[in-house]
Amino acid sequence: MDLDSVKRFLEGERVENDEEGKAKESKMANLRHRFLEGFVTKGLKVDLIEPGRVVCSMKIPPHLLNAGNFLHGGATATLVDLLGSAAIYTTGVPHSGVSVEINVSYLDAAFLDEEIEIETKALRVGKTVAVVSVELRKKKNGKIIAQGRHTKYLAPRTKL
Amino acid sequence: MDLDSVKRFLEGERVENDEEGKAKESKMANLRHRFLEGFVTKGLKVDLIEPGRVVCSMKIPPHLLNAGNFLHGGATATLVDLLGSAAIYTTGVPHSGVSVEINVSYLDAAFLDEEIEIETKALRVGKTVAVVSVELRKKKNGKIIAQGRHTKYLAPRTKL
Amino acid sequence: MDLDSVKRFLEGERVENDEEGKAKESKMANLRHRFLEGFVTKGLKVDLIEPGRVVCSMKIPPHLLNAGNFLHGGATATLVDLLGSAAIYTTGVPHSGVSVEINVSYLDAAFLDEEIEIETKALRVGKTVAVVSVELRKKKNGKIIAQGRHTKYLAPRTKL
Amino acid sequence: MDLDSVKRFLEGERVENDEEGKAKESKMANLRHRFLEGFVTKGLKVDLIEPGRVVCSMKIPPHLLNAGNFLHGGATATLVDLLGSAAIYTTGVPHSGVSVEINVSYLDAAFLDEEIEIETKALRVGKTVAVVSVELRKKKNGKIIAQGRHTKYLAPRTKL
């Protein structure tokens, strides 16, 4: 994928402003937000995108809070999955691949409306296996909220 | 938490059948499904619940699919988080705790409408640290879809 | 590898009883124990070996203790690595592969001379990716000492 | 622990140059190298040590190679365990703690006599839980060999 496509993939589809485009866009956007990826990435902004590295920011929304009123561990893991994949896409791999392993260490809580920054770095993108590191930080002081890694298998699932 | 409360927590609030209860239930249910936990656990059924062990089943719904049309890795991770917590609750701990670490290995794909079974076992529930193992399997043949572990810190977050 | 070869690999080289063989054996055994694998697996016994599953036992030796006088976390991780590989070998894969990821949760301490049991199960052995689960338990009461997973890439390293 | 003690702990005991000291040192050093930690850290040099961060270097020795003739995954995991602990010590915690979880992603091979650099950073050192990240890199080109995390529980084991 080229960098613009990865950005659009993360921020949600945005199409040309002609009538047909508009209609298509609102339908796709609606559809998108009914699925887990859209549910979790709603409001995500891409601040920097380059081959092997993506930096995003986000304000913690109410629908991603857990019972303790801070960012849900499952939301963090979904971000590690999704943004990890995005960082792999930026290196120009032909196949998006499937997840092999995900891990996340939870270090601090992020509360409602907190601004967070998410940095994703490709540690290795080989012919068939890619590993990325994902770190969530508080924007105001840089404190780490969570750090994880995502391992993907890049060839078609049938060869796994 | 007692076992019944954990079951209700996983399957969604269900209140007494009087008029007021009904009203309250539908509002809570609506609210619940606007949040990540409700979004992911909608349709989850508890098949067995005993101290330290929970077995649930679920039919893969469309809103948890990824771009490859199988169960999203983030949904799996959220289930590991949530059901791992549930298994800890069943042992009667006074405090629900906060997540320290989550990891998931993805072994097979689960497609739309597939029936899956999720077994969660407490490996250790100590005074301050608990570790649970979570396994997702295909109901028709027992093949493992994913296996993960969830580590929680059981004392209040301020003592972490 | 056939099951006998895996057993020999785990328990250390044992060759025919002719003069030359004897000489060779003692040299190899000496050599072996100067390397990490031999250092860690010295005294390991294979109790059960079948395709996809290996059960071993061991008495905790002094050289694998940590400063707290219980089994060193690095020794546990090396056992997860090594026995995980062994369980993959038992399925008859042509190539031993390289490690992609290892993780271990430490649940209890194993002290000097304690008898432990290590069970390894292949969760998935595909064409290119294999995942195994490894569990260390106390022999006297079955309490879990550690549980981990090992992910390997099975094709030659140059294709990784 | 103060920084000097951590350095000594990593590089091996070195005592004063009087006769008794000398004798004691050689005995301790001998003893040390008969144990796993000494076996794995033999030859390790501390290049930088500051609160929360340790950088070491090492030349891959023959006794840490695997059957493929590159750094053994168990040796890497033992280094993640040991150097992770060292980075926690540098922050002045009163109790060394016990391991809760370790994970390692293997990204590249390090061959005999290769010079590697190991950087350890404390991601969080709280009252009871600490998490560190450990990265092994090739010295000649900075390529990442492995990246892992180590989670420790800092209070006495009896409170775990």
XYZ file of C-alpha atoms in Angstrom:
640
model
C 0.000 0.000 0.000
C 1.182 3.564 -0.610
C 1.369 5.955 2.346
C -1.807 7.874 1.386
C -3.846 4.694 1.303
C -2.577 3.683 4.738
C -3.510 7.134 6.089
C -7.014 6.845 4.610
C -7.337 3.302 5.967
C -6.543 4.578 9.468
C -8.565 7.780 9.437
C -11.558 6.265 7.612
C -12.629 6.493 4.001
C -12.941 10.002 2.588
C -13.959 10.292 -1.054
C -14.312 13.056 -3.660
C -16.959 15.618 -3.158
C -19.182 14.829 -6.138
C -22.674 13.625 -5.464
C -22.011 9.995 -6.040
C -18.859 10.149 -3.964
C -20.677 11.767 -1.089
C -23.337 9.129 -1.055
C -20.755 6.378 -1.248
C -18.691 7.965 1.490
C -21.460 8.289 4.021
C -22.544 4.724 3.407
C -19.008 3.415 3.776
C -18.405 5.518 6.856
C -21.569 4.229 8.454
C -20.714 0.706 7.549
C -17.185 1.136 8.820
C -18.252 2.326 12.227
C -20.473 -0.671 12.710
C -17.356 -2.858 12.627
C -14.700 -3.281 15.300
C -11.955 -1.408 13.438
C -14.131 1.641 12.879
C -15.435 1.414 16.440
C -11.909 1.580 17.851
C -10.222 3.973 15.413
C -12.993 6.613 15.290
C -11.292 9.954 15.864
C -7.768 8.656 15.181
C -5.502 11.169 13.395
C -2.320 10.315 11.510
C 0.368 12.849 12.476
C 3.318 11.282 10.681
C 3.625 8.489 8.198
C 6.810 7.249 6.570
C 8.068 3.811 5.494
C 8.205 1.672 8.612
C 6.864 4.273 11.036
C 3.452 5.766 11.857
C 2.579 8.271 14.587
C -1.112 8.829 15.383
C -3.000 10.787 17.989
C -6.369 10.297 19.599
C -8.572 11.688 22.365
C -9.892 8.882 24.561
C -13.619 8.556 23.700
C -16.276 7.306 26.138
C -17.086 4.144 24.162
C -13.537 2.774 24.672
C -13.530 3.059 28.479
C -13.601 0.038 30.780
C -15.495 -0.352 34.058
C -12.696 1.590 35.818
C -13.301 4.529 33.452
C -9.962 4.355 31.658
C -8.940 3.058 28.211
C -10.033 -0.586 27.861
C -7.228 -3.151 27.532
C -9.054 -4.689 24.588
C -9.125 -1.308 22.822
C -5.377 -0.948 23.381
C -4.785 -4.441 21.990
C -6.974 -3.662 18.964
C -4.921 -0.501 18.352
C -1.699 -2.548 18.594
C -3.151 -4.975 16.043
C -4.429 -2.316 13.649
C -1.606 0.220 13.828
C 0.966 -2.548 13.764
C -0.554 -3.694 10.471
C -0.533 -0.105 9.200
C 3.208 0.264 9.878
C 3.841 -2.929 7.908
C 1.724 -1.626 4.997
C 3.905 1.508 4.810
C 6.903 -0.608 3.823
C 5.162 -1.542 0.589
C 4.494 -5.243 1.223
C 2.209 -6.748 -1.420
C 0.156 -8.827 1.035
C -1.373 -7.549 4.264
C -0.773 -10.850 6.065
C -2.359 -12.476 9.094
C -1.599 -12.047 12.793
C 0.669 -14.617 14.426
C 1.071 -13.059 17.862
C 0.179 -9.934 19.799
C 1.345 -8.873 23.242
C 0.730 -5.761 25.315
C 2.117 -4.506 28.629
C -0.180 -2.068 30.398
C 1.793 0.623 32.223
C -0.559 3.494 32.980
C -4.222 4.476 32.689
C -5.577 6.884 30.027
C -8.791 8.594 31.105
C -11.732 10.129 29.199
C -10.703 12.974 26.853
C -6.988 12.481 27.462
C -4.875 13.128 24.394
C -2.676 10.173 23.548
C 0.010 9.571 20.943
C 0.612 6.169 19.373
C 3.955 5.425 17.747
C 4.423 2.321 15.635
C 7.785 1.137 14.328
C 8.545 -1.835 12.089
C 11.293 -3.791 13.852
C 11.623 -6.215 10.962
C 9.781 -6.725 7.696
C 11.148 -9.853 6.057
C 9.912 -11.933 3.181
C 7.352 -13.802 5.267
C 7.467 -12.541 8.861
C 7.117 -8.957 10.100
C 7.332 -7.661 13.669
C 6.273 -4.179 14.787
C 6.438 -2.385 18.095
C 3.582 -0.115 19.209
C 3.752 2.395 22.068
C 0.895 4.502 23.501
C 1.954 7.640 25.389
C 0.270 10.545 27.178
C 0.653 13.637 25.004
C 1.051 16.056 27.905
C 4.081 14.353 29.484
C 5.211 11.470 27.299
C 4.465 8.844 29.976
C 4.034 5.393 28.457
C 0.497 3.994 28.733
C 1.182 0.695 26.993
C 3.802 -1.013 24.868
C 3.224 -4.023 22.668
C 4.433 -5.991 19.703
C 2.574 -7.485 16.772
C 3.965 -10.363 14.670
C 2.443 -11.002 11.250
C 2.869 -13.665 8.621
C 2.997 -11.901 5.248
C 2.296 -14.637 2.694
C -1.282 -15.766 1.900
C -3.053 -17.534 4.777
C -3.204 -20.783 2.798
C 0.608 -21.064 2.987
C 0.673 -20.554 6.750
C -18.051 -11.631 42.747
C -20.368 -14.629 43.012
C -20.762 -16.917 40.002
C -24.204 -15.574 39.054
C -22.935 -12.016 38.924
C -20.037 -13.053 36.680
C -22.494 -14.823 34.365
C -24.708 -11.722 34.216
C -21.654 -9.536 33.640
C -20.660 -11.673 30.643
C -24.076 -12.204 29.105
C -25.295 -8.655 29.710
C -27.617 -7.223 32.333
C -30.916 -9.024 32.726
C -33.284 -7.681 35.374
C -36.600 -8.712 36.933
C -39.617 -8.778 34.747
C -41.641 -6.016 36.361
C -42.349 -2.892 34.356
C -39.660 -0.773 35.900
C -37.122 -3.545 35.576
C -37.906 -3.937 31.929
C -37.432 -0.278 31.249
C -34.171 -0.223 33.157
C -32.943 -3.312 31.391
C -33.455 -2.008 27.888
C -31.712 1.270 28.716
C -28.766 -0.534 30.307
C -28.583 -2.990 27.453
C -28.524 -0.168 24.938
C -25.895 1.674 26.880
C -23.850 -1.469 27.291
C -23.733 -2.180 23.584
C -22.441 1.269 22.839
C -19.260 0.386 24.749
C -16.417 -1.891 23.669
C -17.230 -4.719 26.083
C -20.831 -4.909 24.984
C -19.792 -4.548 21.356
C -17.525 -7.581 21.618
C -19.497 -9.829 23.965
C -22.921 -9.415 22.316
C -24.291 -12.920 21.844
C -21.843 -14.571 24.245
C -23.337 -17.453 26.255
C -21.913 -18.880 29.465
C -22.001 -22.707 29.233
C -20.125 -23.522 32.423
C -18.966 -21.454 35.329
C -17.116 -22.681 38.412
C -14.397 -21.228 40.630
C -11.381 -20.622 38.405
C -12.940 -21.803 35.160
C -15.424 -20.382 32.646
C -16.556 -21.897 29.334
C -18.497 -19.682 26.922
C -19.792 -20.067 23.401
C -20.443 -17.586 20.639
C -21.370 -17.433 16.969
C -19.015 -15.126 15.067
C -21.046 -11.963 14.280
C -20.401 -9.708 11.246
C -19.302 -6.696 13.317
C -16.258 -8.598 14.695
C -14.825 -9.585 11.310
C -11.612 -8.120 9.904
C -10.842 -7.166 6.292
C -10.105 -10.850 5.572
C -13.652 -11.757 6.739
C -12.611 -13.736 9.785
C -12.609 -12.940 13.523
C -10.595 -9.747 14.139
C -7.406 -10.140 16.196
C -8.492 -7.175 18.317
C -11.798 -8.897 19.107
C -9.923 -12.027 20.158
C -7.627 -9.960 22.377
C -10.626 -8.181 23.908
C -12.201 -11.562 24.664
C -8.948 -12.727 26.283
C -8.978 -9.561 28.410
C -12.631 -9.779 29.372
C -13.023 -13.518 29.895
C -9.673 -13.673 31.668
C -11.035 -11.124 34.135
C -14.238 -13.131 34.494
C -12.320 -16.292 35.443
C -10.478 -14.324 38.123
C -13.794 -12.953 39.470
C -15.095 -16.514 39.908
C -12.430 -17.217 42.529
C -14.017 -14.623 44.804
C -11.328 -11.929 44.768
C -12.490 -8.712 46.425
C -10.932 -6.393 43.837
C -11.259 -6.765 40.075
C -7.729 -5.482 39.445
C -6.005 -3.928 36.448
C -4.342 -5.546 33.464
C -0.570 -5.963 33.549
C -0.021 -7.974 30.380
C -1.962 -9.717 27.639
C -0.657 -11.986 24.898
C -2.396 -13.944 22.159
C -1.184 -16.477 19.574
C -3.407 -16.694 16.519
C -3.613 -20.246 15.208
C -6.610 -20.471 12.898
C -9.328 -18.305 11.359
C -12.958 -18.257 12.582
C -15.401 -17.179 9.883
C -18.851 -15.556 9.955
C -21.474 -17.610 11.830
C -18.947 -20.200 13.014
C -19.685 -21.517 16.488
C -16.745 -21.110 18.802
C -16.066 -22.173 22.379
C -13.915 -20.126 24.738
C -12.368 -21.810 27.775
C -10.735 -19.734 30.483
C -8.713 -21.205 33.339
C -7.097 -19.417 36.261
C -3.470 -20.604 36.334
C -2.751 -18.699 39.514
C -4.744 -16.308 41.697
C -2.443 -14.980 44.386
C -2.743 -12.133 46.826
C -1.740 -9.494 44.285
C -1.062 -11.148 40.932
C -3.370 -13.414 38.920
C -2.684 -15.158 35.606
C -5.323 -16.809 33.429
C -5.148 -18.778 30.221
C -7.808 -18.339 27.519
C -8.355 -20.659 24.563
C -10.747 -20.174 21.625
C -11.719 -23.349 19.752
C -13.957 -24.310 16.839
C -16.991 -26.085 18.230
C -17.348 -28.528 15.355
C -13.869 -30.064 15.629
C -12.081 -28.616 18.657
C -9.337 -26.964 16.566
C -7.665 -24.134 18.438
C -8.295 -20.668 16.965
C -6.243 -18.706 19.485
C -4.562 -19.131 22.846
C -3.578 -16.323 25.172
C -2.787 -15.349 28.723
C -3.898 -12.388 30.795
C -1.960 -11.165 33.849
C -3.739 -8.898 36.330
C -2.680 -6.956 39.392
C -5.373 -7.450 42.020
C -4.820 -4.650 44.537
C -6.140 -1.105 43.928
C -4.457 0.715 41.015
C -2.972 3.307 43.390
C -0.759 0.600 44.932
C 0.527 -0.576 41.556
C 12.887 -36.274 13.233
C 11.620 -39.604 14.483
C 10.553 -39.908 18.129
C 13.709 -41.773 19.190
C 15.965 -39.080 17.801
C 13.998 -36.392 19.654
C 14.341 -38.386 22.887
C 18.093 -38.727 22.362
C 18.352 -35.036 21.505
C 16.683 -34.161 24.807
C 18.413 -36.657 27.056
C 21.852 -36.219 25.495
C 23.821 -38.266 22.964
C 24.127 -41.965 23.682
C 26.056 -44.075 21.181
C 26.830 -47.757 20.563
C 28.919 -49.573 23.077
C 31.956 -50.347 20.950
C 35.267 -48.755 21.853
C 35.125 -46.045 19.294
C 31.544 -45.289 20.141
C 32.364 -44.950 23.821
C 35.163 -42.542 23.142
C 33.004 -40.500 20.850
C 30.188 -40.476 23.343
C 32.188 -39.145 26.236
C 33.702 -36.424 24.067
C 30.317 -35.404 22.704
C 28.761 -35.489 26.128
C 31.516 -33.299 27.484
C 31.194 -30.941 24.575
C 27.438 -30.855 24.902
C 27.533 -29.838 28.524
C 29.797 -26.946 27.748
C 26.982 -25.451 25.659
C 23.795 -23.774 26.868
C 21.448 -26.575 25.829
C 23.462 -29.211 27.623
C 23.911 -26.926 30.605
C 20.154 -26.528 30.995
C 18.912 -30.003 30.037
C 21.427 -32.027 32.087
C 19.384 -34.566 34.027
C 16.238 -34.154 31.936
C 14.264 -37.377 31.427
C 11.691 -38.013 28.711
C 8.663 -39.735 30.284
C 6.343 -39.688 27.285
C 6.829 -38.827 23.680
C 4.215 -38.971 20.929
C 3.525 -36.872 17.830
C 2.825 -33.331 19.043
C 3.336 -34.004 22.751
C 6.345 -34.522 25.042
C 6.363 -34.948 28.817
C 9.705 -34.677 30.632
C 10.793 -34.652 34.250
C 13.725 -33.089 36.036
C 15.086 -32.495 39.511
C 16.080 -28.855 39.966
C 19.925 -28.799 39.971
C 22.032 -26.180 41.801
C 23.478 -24.639 38.637
C 20.031 -23.514 37.438
C 19.100 -21.590 40.591
C 18.851 -17.792 40.708
C 19.938 -15.457 43.509
C 16.679 -16.265 45.343
C 17.603 -19.976 45.293
C 14.816 -21.096 43.018
C 14.725 -22.067 39.309
C 16.134 -19.198 37.221
C 13.689 -17.492 34.840
C 16.264 -17.782 32.081
C 16.494 -21.545 32.615
C 12.701 -21.799 32.380
C 12.730 -19.772 29.164
C 15.500 -21.972 27.727
C 13.420 -25.069 28.561
C 10.389 -23.491 26.841
C 12.579 -22.841 23.786
C 14.167 -26.275 23.705
C 11.207 -28.465 24.631
C 8.943 -26.417 22.398
C 11.267 -27.258 19.504
C 11.271 -30.910 20.543
C 7.457 -31.108 20.420
C 7.540 -29.661 16.900
C 10.177 -32.221 15.846
C 7.869 -35.046 16.961
C 5.341 -34.104 14.282
C 7.866 -35.062 11.608
C 8.619 -31.619 10.132
C 11.567 -31.717 7.739
C 13.141 -28.473 8.957
C 13.741 -27.572 12.592
C 13.029 -23.879 11.983
C 13.966 -20.699 13.848
C 12.336 -19.017 16.825
C 9.954 -16.147 16.136
C 8.650 -15.495 19.634
C 8.816 -16.888 23.135
C 6.806 -15.881 26.177
C 6.680 -17.224 29.732
C 4.469 -16.464 32.740
C 6.111 -17.293 36.067
C 3.571 -18.597 38.562
C 5.454 -20.341 41.354
C 9.000 -21.046 42.535
C 10.746 -24.430 42.129
C 13.494 -24.989 44.694
C 16.663 -27.108 44.750
C 16.014 -30.854 44.285
C 12.299 -30.359 43.633
C 10.935 -32.795 41.059
C 9.217 -31.027 38.202
C 7.268 -32.198 35.177
C 7.312 -30.347 31.866
C 4.496 -30.917 29.382
C 4.777 -29.595 25.851
C 1.909 -29.616 23.361
C 1.923 -28.532 19.720
C -1.017 -26.130 19.342
C -0.481 -25.810 15.615
C 2.118 -27.117 13.185
C 1.403 -25.587 9.798
C 3.425 -25.425 6.615
C 5.569 -22.520 7.821
C 4.501 -21.507 11.330
C 4.289 -23.708 14.428
C 3.151 -22.768 17.937
C 3.658 -24.905 21.040
C 2.590 -24.496 24.637
C 4.931 -25.524 27.472
C 3.905 -25.985 31.118
C 6.192 -26.670 34.100
C 4.489 -28.245 37.130
C 5.475 -29.477 40.574
C 5.390 -33.264 40.545
C 4.147 -33.649 44.108
C 0.961 -31.585 43.694
C 0.584 -30.544 40.046
C 0.874 -26.809 40.844
C 1.915 -24.817 37.787
C 5.399 -23.254 38.035
C 5.390 -21.575 34.631
C 3.465 -21.575 31.378
C 4.762 -20.323 28.060
C 4.426 -20.491 24.318
C 7.029 -20.790 21.590
C 6.391 -19.737 17.972
C 8.709 -21.039 15.260
C 9.128 -20.384 11.566
C 9.641 -23.748 9.870
C 11.117 -22.919 6.454
C 14.846 -22.182 6.011
C 16.035 -18.971 7.698
C 16.873 -17.405 4.330
C 13.155 -17.358 3.441
C 12.172 -15.650 6.679
C 21.203 -1.084 44.546
C 23.611 1.705 43.604
C 24.890 1.889 40.025
C 28.336 0.495 40.865
C 26.871 -2.586 42.479
C 24.683 -3.210 39.444
C 27.739 -2.905 37.186
C 29.662 -5.378 39.348
C 26.670 -7.725 39.427
C 26.622 -7.756 35.619
C 30.326 -7.948 34.934
C 31.075 -10.425 37.747
C 32.431 -9.948 41.245
C 35.721 -8.063 41.510
C 37.150 -7.507 44.989
C 40.012 -5.582 46.579
C 43.526 -6.500 45.676
C 44.748 -7.804 49.049
C 45.622 -11.452 49.378
C 42.437 -12.515 50.999
C 40.399 -10.535 48.523
C 42.155 -12.138 45.606
C 41.520 -15.596 46.936
C 37.881 -14.823 47.589
C 37.452 -13.297 44.182
C 38.760 -16.232 42.233
C 36.590 -18.615 44.223
C 33.498 -16.484 43.704
C 34.239 -16.059 40.030
C 34.650 -19.786 39.617
C 31.470 -20.419 41.500
C 29.633 -17.780 39.543
C 30.497 -19.302 36.184
C 29.177 -22.652 37.248
C 25.704 -21.075 37.504
C 23.400 -20.046 34.675
C 23.835 -16.287 35.168
C 27.599 -16.491 35.023
C 27.413 -18.927 32.131
C 25.384 -16.472 30.069
C 26.918 -13.134 31.110
C 30.580 -14.173 30.854
C 32.292 -11.465 28.806
C 29.474 -8.936 29.176
C 30.669 -5.311 29.468
C 28.643 -2.427 30.862
C 29.080 0.581 28.535
C 26.556 2.902 30.128
C 24.593 2.790 33.330
C 22.176 5.418 34.625
C 18.919 5.265 36.573
C 16.463 3.305 34.444
C 18.821 2.538 31.577
C 21.720 0.125 30.993
C 23.702 -0.421 27.780
C 25.996 -3.472 27.595
C 28.095 -5.058 24.897
C 29.184 -8.617 24.268
C 30.942 -10.736 21.693
C 28.939 -13.890 20.952
C 30.849 -16.784 22.596
C 30.761 -20.400 21.348
C 28.998 -21.774 24.434
C 25.866 -19.663 23.735
C 25.328 -20.867 20.160
C 22.439 -23.111 19.139
C 22.475 -26.017 16.665
C 22.219 -23.475 13.820
C 25.429 -21.798 15.042
C 23.851 -18.508 16.083
C 22.916 -17.036 19.479
C 20.591 -19.457 21.306
C 17.051 -18.210 21.952
C 17.364 -19.341 25.567
C 20.517 -17.244 25.989
C 18.689 -14.217 24.600
C 15.788 -14.828 26.987
C 18.208 -15.199 29.915
C 19.812 -11.866 28.949
C 16.363 -10.238 28.802
C 15.661 -11.622 32.291
C 18.986 -10.618 33.786
C 19.524 -7.218 32.156
C 15.880 -6.343 32.682
C 16.419 -6.935 36.399
C 19.604 -4.839 36.290
C 17.759 -1.859 34.787
C 15.188 -2.082 37.589
C 17.969 -2.205 40.217
C 19.413 1.076 38.844
C 16.263 2.923 39.887
C 17.064 2.219 43.524
C 14.278 -0.211 44.395
C 14.796 -1.847 47.798
C 13.724 -5.324 46.709
C 14.914 -7.134 43.591
C 11.553 -8.794 43.034
C 10.465 -11.894 41.141
C 9.675 -12.388 37.463
C 6.040 -12.279 36.415
C 6.397 -12.455 32.650
C 9.040 -12.455 29.948
C 8.598 -12.248 26.190
C 11.065 -12.074 23.320
C 10.691 -11.550 19.578
C 13.587 -12.955 17.555
C 14.352 -10.776 14.544
C 17.807 -11.667 13.302
C 20.641 -14.119 13.954
C 23.871 -13.186 15.796
C 26.802 -15.427 14.852
C 30.004 -16.450 16.641
C 32.255 -13.513 17.556
C 29.714 -10.907 16.429
C 29.735 -7.797 18.605
C 26.300 -7.039 19.978
C 24.874 -4.186 22.027
C 22.079 -4.684 24.548
C 19.991 -1.695 25.613
C 17.623 -1.982 28.553
C 15.103 0.707 29.487
C 12.729 0.780 32.446
C 9.282 1.518 30.980
C 7.701 1.698 34.414
C 8.927 1.132 37.942
C 5.968 1.424 40.273
C 5.492 0.487 43.899
C 4.928 -3.198 43.152
C 5.172 -3.787 39.407
C 8.048 -2.903 37.071
C 8.289 -3.402 33.305
C 11.474 -3.091 31.258
C 12.201 -3.328 27.569
C 15.379 -5.033 26.319
C 16.778 -4.753 22.793
C 19.743 -6.652 21.312
C 21.364 -5.044 18.263
C 24.283 -5.750 15.934
C 27.034 -3.272 16.734
C 28.235 -2.863 13.174
C 24.915 -1.712 11.708
C 22.356 -1.311 14.497
C 20.074 -4.056 13.149
C 17.793 -5.446 15.842
C 18.500 -9.073 16.801
C 15.774 -9.397 19.410
C 13.382 -7.263 21.426
C 11.680 -8.315 24.612
C 10.005 -7.162 27.783
C 10.365 -8.323 31.367
C 7.686 -7.750 34.023
C 8.662 -8.065 37.685
C 6.783 -7.988 40.965
C 8.822 -5.900 43.392
C 7.480 -6.813 46.832
C 8.628 -9.966 48.668
C 7.546 -13.230 47.016
C 5.362 -14.121 50.004
C 3.046 -11.191 49.156
C 2.676 -12.243 45.530
